[in-house]
mmCIF file of N, CA and C in Angstrom:
data_model
loop_
_atom_site.group_PDB
_atom_site.id
_atom_site.type_symbol
_atom_site.label_atom_id
_atom_site.label_comp_id
_atom_site.label_asym_id
_atom_site.label_seq_id
_atom_site.Cartn_x
_atom_site.Cartn_y
_atom_site.Cartn_z
ATOM 1 N N UNK A 203 10.871 15.575 -7.489
ATOM 2 C CA UNK A 203 9.693 15.438 -8.667
ATOM 3 C C UNK A 203 9.594 14.612 -9.530
ATOM 4 N N UNK A 204 8.588 14.062 -9.627
ATOM 5 C CA UNK A 204 8.340 12.613 -10.490
ATOM 6 C C UNK A 204 8.413 12.937 -12.062
ATOM 7 N N UNK A 205 8.806 12.752 -13.018
ATOM 8 C CA UNK A 205 8.954 13.371 -14.733
ATOM 9 C C UNK A 205 8.403 12.407 -15.361
ATOM 10 N N UNK A 206 7.642 12.908 -16.174
ATOM 11 C CA UNK A 206 7.015 11.987 -17.192
ATOM 12 C C UNK A 206 7.663 12.345 -18.665
ATOM 13 N N UNK A 207 7.596 10.738 -18.677
ATOM 14 C CA UNK A 207 8.650 10.378 -19.957
ATOM 15 C C UNK A 207 8.048 11.181 -21.385
ATOM 16 N N UNK A 208 6.801 11.446 -21.500
ATOM 17 C CA UNK A 208 6.246 12.043 -22.511
ATOM 18 C C UNK A 208 6.897 13.173 -23.176
ATOM 19 N N UNK A 209 7.248 14.065 -22.163
ATOM 20 C CA UNK A 209 7.304 15.510 -22.575
ATOM 21 C C UNK A 209 9.016 15.965 -21.794
ATOM 22 N N UNK A 210 9.546 17.135 -22.810
ATOM 23 C CA UNK A 210 11.203 17.156 -22.272
ATOM 24 C C UNK A 210 11.061 17.898 -20.487
ATOM 25 N N UNK A 211 12.158 17.111 -20.053
ATOM 26 C CA UNK A 211 12.473 17.583 -18.364
ATOM 27 C C UNK A 211 12.445 19.156 -18.263
ATOM 28 N N UNK A 212 12.767 19.473 -19.162
ATOM 29 C CA UNK A 212 13.169 21.484 -18.947
ATOM 30 C C UNK A 212 11.762 21.894 -19.228
ATOM 31 N N UNK A 213 10.469 21.526 -19.875
ATOM 32 C CA UNK A 213 9.431 21.745 -20.167
ATOM 33 C C UNK A 213 8.791 21.366 -18.783
ATOM 34 N N UNK A 214 8.793 20.163 -18.395
ATOM 35 C CA UNK A 214 8.019 20.284 -17.004
ATOM 36 C C UNK A 214 8.164 20.986 -15.659
ATOM 37 N N UNK A 215 9.784 21.381 -15.753
ATOM 38 C CA UNK A 215 9.874 22.051 -14.826
ATOM 39 C C UNK A 215 9.692 24.088 -15.392
ATOM 40 N N UNK A 216 9.830 24.179 -16.434
ATOM 41 C CA UNK A 216 8.574 25.134 -17.127
ATOM 42 C C UNK A 216 7.520 25.597 -16.226
ATOM 43 N N UNK A 217 6.638 24.256 -16.184
ATOM 44 C CA UNK A 217 5.587 24.194 -15.692
ATOM 45 C C UNK A 217 5.685 24.515 -14.191
ATOM 46 N N UNK A 218 6.539 23.681 -13.718
ATOM 47 C CA UNK A 218 6.671 23.772 -12.182
ATOM 48 C C UNK A 218 6.787 25.158 -11.445
ATOM 49 N N UNK A 219 8.036 25.921 -12.674
ATOM 50 C CA UNK A 219 8.176 27.328 -11.780
ATOM 51 C C UNK A 219 6.745 28.346 -12.461
ATOM 52 N N UNK A 220 5.973 28.071 -13.555
ATOM 53 C CA UNK A 220 4.641 28.725 -13.883
ATOM 54 C C UNK A 220 3.631 28.624 -13.178
ATOM 55 N N UNK A 221 3.750 27.257 -12.137
ATOM 56 C CA UNK A 221 2.642 27.066 -11.207
ATOM 57 C C UNK A 221 3.126 27.554 -9.914
ATOM 58 N N UNK A 222 4.385 27.627 -9.812
ATOM 59 C CA UNK A 222 4.478 28.817 -8.934
ATOM 60 C C UNK A 222 3.977 29.893 -8.474
ATOM 61 N N UNK A 223 4.389 31.003 -9.782
ATOM 62 C CA UNK A 223 3.982 31.906 -10.256
ATOM 63 C C UNK A 223 2.238 32.354 -10.480
ATOM 64 N N UNK A 224 1.923 31.332 -11.124
ATOM 65 C CA UNK A 224 0.450 31.321 -10.796
ATOM 66 C C UNK A 224 -0.450 31.624 -9.837
ATOM 67 N N UNK A 225 0.650 30.150 -8.517
ATOM 68 C CA UNK A 225 -0.022 30.300 -7.281
ATOM 69 C C UNK A 225 0.368 31.659 -6.170
ATOM 70 N N UNK A 226 0.926 32.564 -7.051
ATOM 71 C CA UNK A 226 1.579 33.518 -6.366
ATOM 72 C C UNK A 226 2.491 33.038 -4.766
ATOM 73 N N UNK A 227 2.968 31.982 -5.416
ATOM 74 C CA UNK A 227 4.193 31.493 -4.575
ATOM 75 C C UNK A 227 4.988 32.755 -4.246
ATOM 76 N N UNK A 228 5.269 32.821 -5.811
ATOM 77 C CA UNK A 228 6.628 33.644 -6.525
ATOM 78 C C UNK A 228 6.411 34.875 -7.188
ATOM 79 N N UNK A 229 6.490 35.725 -6.378
ATOM 80 C CA UNK A 229 5.697 37.468 -6.895
ATOM 81 C C UNK A 229 6.349 37.922 -7.782
ATOM 82 N N UNK A 230 5.773 39.062 -8.249
ATOM 83 C CA UNK A 230 6.550 40.055 -9.853
ATOM 84 C C UNK A 230 7.542 40.504 -8.735
ATOM 85 N N UNK A 231 8.426 40.520 -9.856
ATOM 86 C CA UNK A 231 9.870 41.447 -9.507
ATOM 87 C C UNK A 231 10.710 40.498 -8.153
ATOM 88 N N UNK A 232 9.853 39.665 -7.714
ATOM 89 C CA UNK A 232 10.546 38.723 -6.884
ATOM 90 C C UNK A 232 11.652 37.751 -7.408
ATOM 91 N N UNK A 233 12.407 37.571 -6.586
ATOM 92 C CA UNK A 233 13.651 36.334 -6.646
ATOM 93 C C UNK A 233 13.337 35.435 -7.246
ATOM 94 N N UNK A 234 13.931 34.297 -7.675
ATOM 95 C CA UNK A 234 13.673 33.417 -7.849
ATOM 96 C C UNK A 234 14.768 32.027 -7.381
ATOM 97 N N UNK A 235 14.525 31.032 -7.075
ATOM 98 C CA UNK A 235 15.825 30.392 -6.787
ATOM 99 C C UNK A 235 16.709 30.308 -8.175
ATOM 100 N N UNK A 236 17.931 30.213 -7.511
ATOM 101 C CA UNK A 236 18.575 30.184 -8.410
ATOM 102 C C UNK A 236 19.076 28.844 -9.197
ATOM 103 N N UNK A 237 19.896 28.672 -10.409
ATOM 104 C CA UNK A 237 19.881 27.388 -11.070
ATOM 105 C C UNK A 237 20.011 26.486 -10.621
ATOM 106 N N UNK A 238 20.958 26.719 -9.518
ATOM 107 C CA UNK A 238 21.714 25.360 -8.665
ATOM 108 C C UNK A 238 20.415 25.237 -7.665
ATOM 109 N N UNK A 239 20.254 25.593 -6.792
ATOM 110 C CA UNK A 239 19.108 25.624 -5.963
ATOM 111 C C UNK A 239 18.241 25.060 -6.713
ATOM 112 N N UNK A 240 17.113 25.423 -7.859
ATOM 113 C CA UNK A 240 16.089 24.510 -8.141
ATOM 114 C C UNK A 240 16.585 23.265 -9.262
ATOM 115 N N UNK A 241 18.146 23.078 -9.221
ATOM 116 C CA UNK A 241 19.076 21.940 -9.793
ATOM 117 C C UNK A 241 18.634 20.684 -8.742
ATOM 118 N N UNK A 242 18.862 21.181 -7.202
ATOM 119 C CA UNK A 242 19.013 20.455 -6.147
ATOM 120 C C UNK A 242 17.947 20.257 -5.847
ATOM 121 N N UNK A 243 17.263 21.208 -5.950
ATOM 122 C CA UNK A 243 16.075 20.902 -5.271
ATOM 123 C C UNK A 243 15.146 19.762 -6.089
ATOM 124 N N UNK A 244 15.565 19.780 -7.121
ATOM 125 C CA UNK A 244 14.432 18.794 -8.430
ATOM 126 C C UNK A 244 15.394 17.824 -9.137
ATOM 127 N N UNK A 245 16.072 17.463 -8.171
ATOM 128 C CA UNK A 245 17.334 16.647 -8.624
ATOM 129 C C UNK A 245 17.341 16.278 -10.020
ATOM 130 N N UNK A 246 17.962 17.596 -11.067
ATOM 131 C CA UNK A 246 18.196 17.361 -12.497
ATOM 132 C C UNK A 246 19.884 18.208 -12.498
ATOM 133 N N UNK A 247 20.252 17.998 -13.936
ATOM 134 C CA UNK A 247 21.168 18.654 -13.491
ATOM 135 C C UNK A 247 21.173 20.228 -13.559
ATOM 136 N N UNK A 248 22.491 21.274 -13.418
ATOM 137 C CA UNK A 248 22.057 22.705 -13.707
ATOM 138 C C UNK A 248 22.202 23.293 -15.445
ATOM 139 N N UNK A 249 22.327 21.901 -15.708
ATOM 140 C CA UNK A 249 21.715 22.638 -17.492
ATOM 141 C C UNK A 249 20.189 22.769 -17.764
ATOM 142 N N UNK A 250 20.143 21.844 -17.387
ATOM 143 C CA UNK A 250 18.325 21.304 -17.882
ATOM 144 C C UNK A 250 18.016 22.760 -16.517
ATOM 145 N N UNK A 251 17.847 23.094 -15.792
ATOM 146 C CA UNK A 251 16.992 24.417 -15.272
ATOM 147 C C UNK A 251 17.941 25.565 -16.125
ATOM 148 N N UNK A 252 19.656 25.484 -16.437
ATOM 149 C CA UNK A 252 18.993 27.045 -16.869
ATOM 150 C C UNK A 252 18.596 26.658 -18.907
ATOM 151 N N UNK A 253 18.157 25.575 -19.485
ATOM 152 C CA UNK A 253 17.628 25.715 -20.576
ATOM 153 C C UNK A 253 16.170 26.008 -20.257
ATOM 154 N N UNK A 254 15.377 25.279 -19.090
ATOM 155 C CA UNK A 254 14.138 26.403 -18.410
ATOM 156 C C UNK A 254 13.882 27.800 -18.567
ATOM 157 N N UNK A 255 15.020 28.134 -17.897
ATOM 158 C CA UNK A 255 14.965 29.653 -17.382
ATOM 159 C C UNK A 255 15.271 30.504 -18.747
ATOM 160 N N UNK A 256 16.091 30.166 -19.502
ATOM 161 C CA UNK A 256 16.185 30.790 -21.154
ATOM 162 C C UNK A 256 15.258 30.162 -21.851
ATOM 163 N N UNK A 257 14.549 28.941 -21.385
ATOM 164 C CA UNK A 257 12.972 28.932 -22.269
ATOM 165 C C UNK A 257 12.071 30.353 -21.873
ATOM 166 N N UNK A 258 11.872 30.278 -20.402
ATOM 167 C CA UNK A 258 10.980 30.767 -19.550
ATOM 168 C C UNK A 258 11.052 32.808 -19.852
ATOM 169 N N UNK A 259 12.394 32.878 -19.980
ATOM 170 C CA UNK A 259 12.844 34.208 -20.301
ATOM 171 C C UNK A 259 12.136 34.669 -21.633
ATOM 172 N N UNK A 260 12.649 33.803 -22.478
ATOM 173 C CA UNK A 260 11.831 33.861 -24.220
ATOM 174 C C UNK A 260 11.048 34.324 -24.008
ATOM 175 N N UNK A 261 9.593 33.971 -23.026
ATOM 176 C CA UNK A 261 8.612 33.800 -23.117
ATOM 177 C C UNK A 261 8.111 34.937 -22.243
ATOM 178 N N UNK A 262 9.110 35.919 -21.698
ATOM 179 C CA UNK A 262 8.817 36.974 -21.021
ATOM 180 C C UNK A 262 7.837 36.575 -19.371
ATOM 181 N N UNK A 263 8.551 35.182 -19.073
ATOM 182 C CA UNK A 263 7.930 34.754 -17.910
ATOM 183 C C UNK A 263 9.080 35.756 -16.917
ATOM 184 N N UNK A 264 10.119 35.340 -17.152
ATOM 185 C CA UNK A 264 11.706 35.778 -16.178
ATOM 186 C C UNK A 264 12.353 36.804 -16.636
ATOM 187 N N UNK A 265 13.159 37.107 -15.889
ATOM 188 C CA UNK A 265 14.448 37.937 -16.236
ATOM 189 C C UNK A 265 15.461 37.851 -15.071
ATOM 190 N N UNK A 266 16.709 37.889 -15.869
ATOM 191 C CA UNK A 266 17.877 38.202 -15.323
ATOM 192 C C UNK A 266 18.260 39.631 -14.677
ATOM 193 N N UNK A 267 19.023 39.926 -13.667
ATOM 194 C CA UNK A 267 19.864 40.875 -13.584
ATOM 195 C C UNK A 267 20.886 40.496 -13.164
ATOM 196 N N UNK A 268 21.941 40.720 -13.776
ATOM 197 C CA UNK A 268 23.085 40.807 -13.907
ATOM 198 C C UNK A 268 23.834 40.581 -12.907
ATOM 199 N N UNK A 269 24.556 39.181 -12.238
ATOM 200 C CA UNK A 269 25.019 39.314 -11.075
ATOM 201 C C UNK A 269 23.983 38.760 -9.883
ATOM 202 N N UNK A 270 22.829 38.845 -9.893
ATOM 203 C CA UNK A 270 21.891 39.097 -8.724
ATOM 204 C C UNK A 270 21.097 37.512 -8.741
ATOM 205 N N UNK A 271 20.787 36.865 -10.744
ATOM 206 C CA UNK A 271 20.017 35.805 -10.974
ATOM 207 C C UNK A 271 18.457 36.198 -11.074
ATOM 208 N N UNK A 272 17.648 35.514 -10.702
ATOM 209 C CA UNK A 272 16.378 35.721 -11.767
ATOM 210 C C UNK A 272 15.342 35.958 -11.269
ATOM 211 N N UNK A 273 14.427 36.902 -11.450
ATOM 212 C CA UNK A 273 12.968 37.381 -10.991
ATOM 213 C C UNK A 273 11.875 36.976 -11.892
ATOM 214 N N UNK A 274 10.826 37.072 -11.337
ATOM 215 C CA UNK A 274 9.432 36.781 -11.910
ATOM 216 C C UNK A 274 8.944 38.742 -12.358
ATOM 217 N N UNK A 275 8.667 38.490 -14.430
ATOM 218 C CA UNK A 275 8.520 39.621 -14.881
ATOM 219 C C UNK A 275 6.915 39.971 -14.005
ATOM 220 N N UNK A 276 7.025 41.022 -14.011
ATOM 221 C CA UNK A 276 5.838 41.956 -13.799
ATOM 222 C C UNK A 276 4.516 41.799 -14.383
ATOM 223 N N UNK A 277 4.566 41.066 -15.444
ATOM 224 C CA UNK A 277 3.802 40.982 -16.328
ATOM 225 C C UNK A 277 3.031 39.024 -16.290
ATOM 226 N N UNK A 278 3.891 38.834 -15.583
ATOM 227 C CA UNK A 278 4.071 37.176 -15.693
ATOM 228 C C UNK A 278 2.462 36.119 -15.343
ATOM 229 N N UNK A 279 1.836 36.662 -14.115
ATOM 230 C CA UNK A 279 0.763 36.212 -14.063
ATOM 231 C C UNK A 279 -0.161 35.956 -15.211
ATOM 232 N N UNK A 280 -0.541 37.254 -15.807
ATOM 233 C CA UNK A 280 -1.394 37.579 -17.059
ATOM 234 C C UNK A 280 -1.278 37.019 -18.160
ATOM 235 N N UNK A 281 0.020 37.265 -18.331
ATOM 236 C CA UNK A 281 0.888 35.940 -19.718
ATOM 237 C C UNK A 281 0.125 34.575 -19.460
ATOM 238 N N UNK A 282 0.931 34.368 -18.199
ATOM 239 C CA UNK A 282 0.507 32.743 -18.091
ATOM 240 C C UNK A 282 -0.856 32.074 -17.605
ATOM 241 N N UNK A 283 -1.717 33.321 -17.033
ATOM 242 C CA UNK A 283 -3.272 32.781 -17.119
ATOM 243 C C UNK A 283 -3.821 33.083 -18.551
ATOM 244 N N UNK A 284 -3.706 33.764 -19.519
ATOM 245 C CA UNK A 284 -3.798 33.815 -20.861
ATOM 246 C C UNK A 284 -3.519 32.830 -21.313
ATOM 247 N N UNK A 285 -2.332 32.335 -21.199
ATOM 248 C CA UNK A 285 -1.983 31.391 -22.051
ATOM 249 C C UNK A 285 -2.460 30.104 -21.565
ATOM 250 N N UNK A 286 -2.462 29.409 -20.717
ATOM 251 C CA UNK A 286 -3.066 28.107 -19.903
ATOM 252 C C UNK A 286 -4.451 28.205 -19.938
ATOM 253 N N UNK A 287 -5.153 29.701 -19.896
ATOM 254 C CA UNK A 287 -6.532 28.888 -20.184
ATOM 255 C C UNK A 287 -6.475 28.964 -22.067
ATOM 256 N N UNK A 288 -6.236 29.728 -22.810
ATOM 257 C CA UNK A 288 -5.995 29.182 -24.159
ATOM 258 C C UNK A 288 -5.399 27.787 -24.558
ATOM 259 N N UNK A 289 -4.365 27.055 -23.860
ATOM 260 C CA UNK A 289 -4.380 25.677 -23.839
ATOM 261 C C UNK A 289 -4.877 25.096 -23.330
ATOM 262 N N UNK A 290 -5.532 25.674 -22.232
ATOM 263 C CA UNK A 290 -6.771 24.288 -21.529
ATOM 264 C C UNK A 290 -7.811 24.026 -22.584
ATOM 265 N N UNK A 291 -8.408 25.480 -23.569
ATOM 266 C CA UNK A 291 -9.814 25.421 -24.484
ATOM 267 C C UNK A 291 -9.199 24.715 -25.536
ATOM 268 N N UNK A 292 -8.186 24.569 -25.871
ATOM 269 C CA UNK A 292 -7.906 23.968 -26.864
ATOM 270 C C UNK A 292 -7.710 22.723 -27.239
ATOM 271 N N UNK A 293 -6.822 22.105 -25.699
ATOM 272 C CA UNK A 293 -6.506 20.854 -25.414
ATOM 273 C C UNK A 293 -6.945 20.233 -24.547
ATOM 274 N N UNK A 294 -7.788 20.874 -23.832
ATOM 275 C CA UNK A 294 -8.013 19.857 -22.930
ATOM 276 C C UNK A 294 -9.820 19.490 -22.702
ATOM 277 N N UNK A 295 -10.323 21.098 -22.674
ATOM 278 C CA UNK A 295 -11.950 20.821 -23.180
ATOM 279 C C UNK A 295 -12.602 19.781 -23.744
ATOM 280 N N UNK A 296 -11.952 20.024 -24.925
ATOM 281 C CA UNK A 296 -12.704 19.068 -26.218
ATOM 282 C C UNK A 296 -12.545 17.427 -25.560
ATOM 283 N N UNK A 297 -11.600 17.238 -25.021
ATOM 284 C CA UNK A 297 -11.478 16.251 -24.665
ATOM 285 C C UNK A 297 -12.546 15.703 -23.110
ATOM 286 N N UNK A 298 -12.506 16.523 -22.267
ATOM 287 C CA UNK A 298 -13.680 16.545 -21.756
ATOM 288 C C UNK A 298 -14.688 16.132 -22.080
ATOM 289 N N UNK A 299 -15.290 17.220 -22.880
ATOM 290 C CA UNK A 299 -16.617 17.274 -23.361
ATOM 291 C C UNK A 299 -16.831 15.728 -23.835
ATOM 292 N N UNK A 300 -16.338 15.443 -25.116
ATOM 293 C CA UNK A 300 -16.484 14.130 -25.323
ATOM 294 C C UNK A 300 -16.599 13.143 -24.384
ATOM 295 N N UNK A 301 -15.917 12.842 -23.343
ATOM 296 C CA UNK A 301 -16.455 12.124 -22.400
ATOM 297 C C UNK A 301 -17.471 12.458 -21.504
ATOM 298 N N UNK A 302 -17.976 13.364 -21.731
ATOM 299 C CA UNK A 302 -18.997 13.752 -20.713
ATOM 300 C C UNK A 302 -20.074 13.462 -21.839
ATOM 301 N N UNK A 303 -19.986 13.699 -22.751
ATOM 302 C CA UNK A 303 -21.148 13.597 -24.097
ATOM 303 C C UNK A 303 -21.313 12.027 -23.807
ATOM 304 N N UNK A 304 -20.462 11.044 -23.659
ATOM 305 C CA UNK A 304 -20.490 9.905 -23.797
ATOM 306 C C UNK A 304 -21.186 8.804 -22.917
ATOM 307 N N UNK A 305 -20.770 9.676 -21.919
ATOM 308 C CA UNK A 305 -21.205 8.902 -20.757
ATOM 309 C C UNK A 305 -22.651 9.877 -19.910
ATOM 310 N N UNK A 306 -22.694 10.801 -21.025
ATOM 311 C CA UNK A 306 -24.318 11.549 -20.071
ATOM 312 C C UNK A 306 -24.364 12.101 -18.876
ATOM 313 N N UNK A 307 -23.042 12.647 -19.090
ATOM 314 C CA UNK A 307 -22.818 13.799 -17.967
ATOM 315 C C UNK A 307 -23.404 15.113 -18.252
ATOM 316 N N UNK A 308 -24.273 15.851 -17.927
ATOM 317 C CA UNK A 308 -24.656 17.071 -18.042
ATOM 318 C C UNK A 308 -23.650 18.186 -17.434
ATOM 319 N N UNK A 309 -23.715 19.551 -18.366
ATOM 320 C CA UNK A 309 -23.232 20.089 -17.761
ATOM 321 C C UNK A 309 -23.249 20.896 -15.812
ATOM 322 N N UNK A 310 -24.931 21.308 -15.626
ATOM 323 C CA UNK A 310 -24.813 21.734 -14.246
ATOM 324 C C UNK A 310 -24.550 20.519 -13.391
ATOM 325 N N UNK A 311 -23.833 19.453 -13.731
ATOM 326 C CA UNK A 311 -23.546 18.230 -12.683
ATOM 327 C C UNK A 311 -22.066 18.796 -12.800
ATOM 328 N N UNK A 312 -21.561 19.022 -13.902
ATOM 329 C CA UNK A 312 -19.951 19.442 -13.780
ATOM 330 C C UNK A 312 -19.973 20.898 -12.896
ATOM 331 N N UNK A 313 -20.841 21.788 -13.198
ATOM 332 C CA UNK A 313 -20.839 22.818 -12.388
ATOM 333 C C UNK A 313 -20.740 23.018 -10.864
ATOM 334 N N UNK A 314 -22.090 22.242 -10.616
ATOM 335 C CA UNK A 314 -21.676 21.410 -9.108
ATOM 336 C C UNK A 314 -20.651 20.941 -8.357
ATOM 337 N N UNK A 315 -19.740 19.687 -9.472
ATOM 338 C CA UNK A 315 -18.798 19.135 -8.894
ATOM 339 C C UNK A 315 -17.631 20.245 -8.517
ATOM 340 N N UNK A 316 -17.546 21.112 -9.772
ATOM 341 C CA UNK A 316 -16.612 22.208 -9.854
ATOM 342 C C UNK A 316 -16.505 23.155 -8.295
ATOM 343 N N UNK A 317 -17.904 23.609 -8.136
ATOM 344 C CA UNK A 317 -17.747 24.196 -6.861
ATOM 345 C C UNK A 317 -17.326 23.779 -5.901
ATOM 346 N N UNK A 318 -17.774 22.312 -5.485
ATOM 347 C CA UNK A 318 -17.345 21.497 -4.305
ATOM 348 C C UNK A 318 -16.077 21.226 -4.744
ATOM 349 N N UNK A 319 -15.299 21.229 -5.536
ATOM 350 C CA UNK A 319 -13.836 21.112 -5.679
ATOM 351 C C UNK A 319 -12.938 22.118 -4.944
ATOM 352 N N UNK A 320 -13.618 23.598 -5.576
ATOM 353 C CA UNK A 320 -13.573 25.059 -5.066
ATOM 354 C C UNK A 320 -13.411 25.123 -3.748
ATOM 355 N N UNK A 321 -14.843 24.687 -3.267
ATOM 356 C CA UNK A 321 -14.318 24.996 -1.624
ATOM 357 C C UNK A 321 -13.567 24.065 -0.994
ATOM 358 N N UNK A 322 -13.565 22.807 -1.824
ATOM 359 C CA UNK A 322 -12.426 22.422 -0.857
ATOM 360 C C UNK A 322 -11.116 22.511 -0.733
ATOM 361 N N UNK A 323 -10.821 23.400 -2.131
ATOM 362 C CA UNK A 323 -9.478 23.424 -2.337
ATOM 363 C C UNK A 323 -8.663 25.163 -2.185
ATOM 364 N N UNK A 324 -10.291 25.864 -1.143
ATOM 365 C CA UNK A 324 -9.870 26.832 -0.641
ATOM 366 C C UNK A 324 -7.825 27.407 0.052
ATOM 367 N N UNK A 325 -7.754 28.625 -0.343
ATOM 368 C CA UNK A 325 -6.546 28.087 -0.027
ATOM 369 C C UNK A 325 -7.222 28.837 1.653
ATOM 370 N N UNK A 326 -5.529 28.295 2.726
ATOM 371 C CA UNK A 326 -6.020 28.275 4.031
ATOM 372 C C UNK A 326 -6.398 29.576 4.804
ATOM 373 N N UNK A 327 -6.318 30.953 3.934
ATOM 374 C CA UNK A 327 -6.542 32.050 4.512
ATOM 375 C C UNK A 327 -7.907 32.340 3.896
ATOM 376 N N UNK A 328 -8.236 31.666 3.416
ATOM 377 C CA UNK A 328 -9.970 32.074 2.801
ATOM 378 C C UNK A 328 -11.017 31.111 3.579
ATOM 379 N N UNK A 329 -10.661 30.278 4.053
ATOM 380 C CA UNK A 329 -11.389 28.677 4.830
ATOM 381 C C UNK A 329 -11.746 29.904 5.984
#
């Protein structure tokens, strides 16, 4: 994993875990990789992954079963969808709209390009 120097590594790993959940690669009540497994996979210390898991537990995204490991919370997907949408609306969309306005890029052009993107990036079972 390539890390961005402007964001703490544990938060970048949290985004990685959240992406897996949002893509439904890790399902509700399903066991996720252990701290050790994820640390090896991402080439970080297990303390960093532990910090990530503690952060995600505090956000009710994952939970632990003593002696069994970490699992995806039942409502993690809906929590993530609403928080990621809110973050996008507040942090990314204003910048996009600003750039669109400067270059004269109209909303209907954006819709067309987004539809092309969605069609090109459908999961294999939908193509």
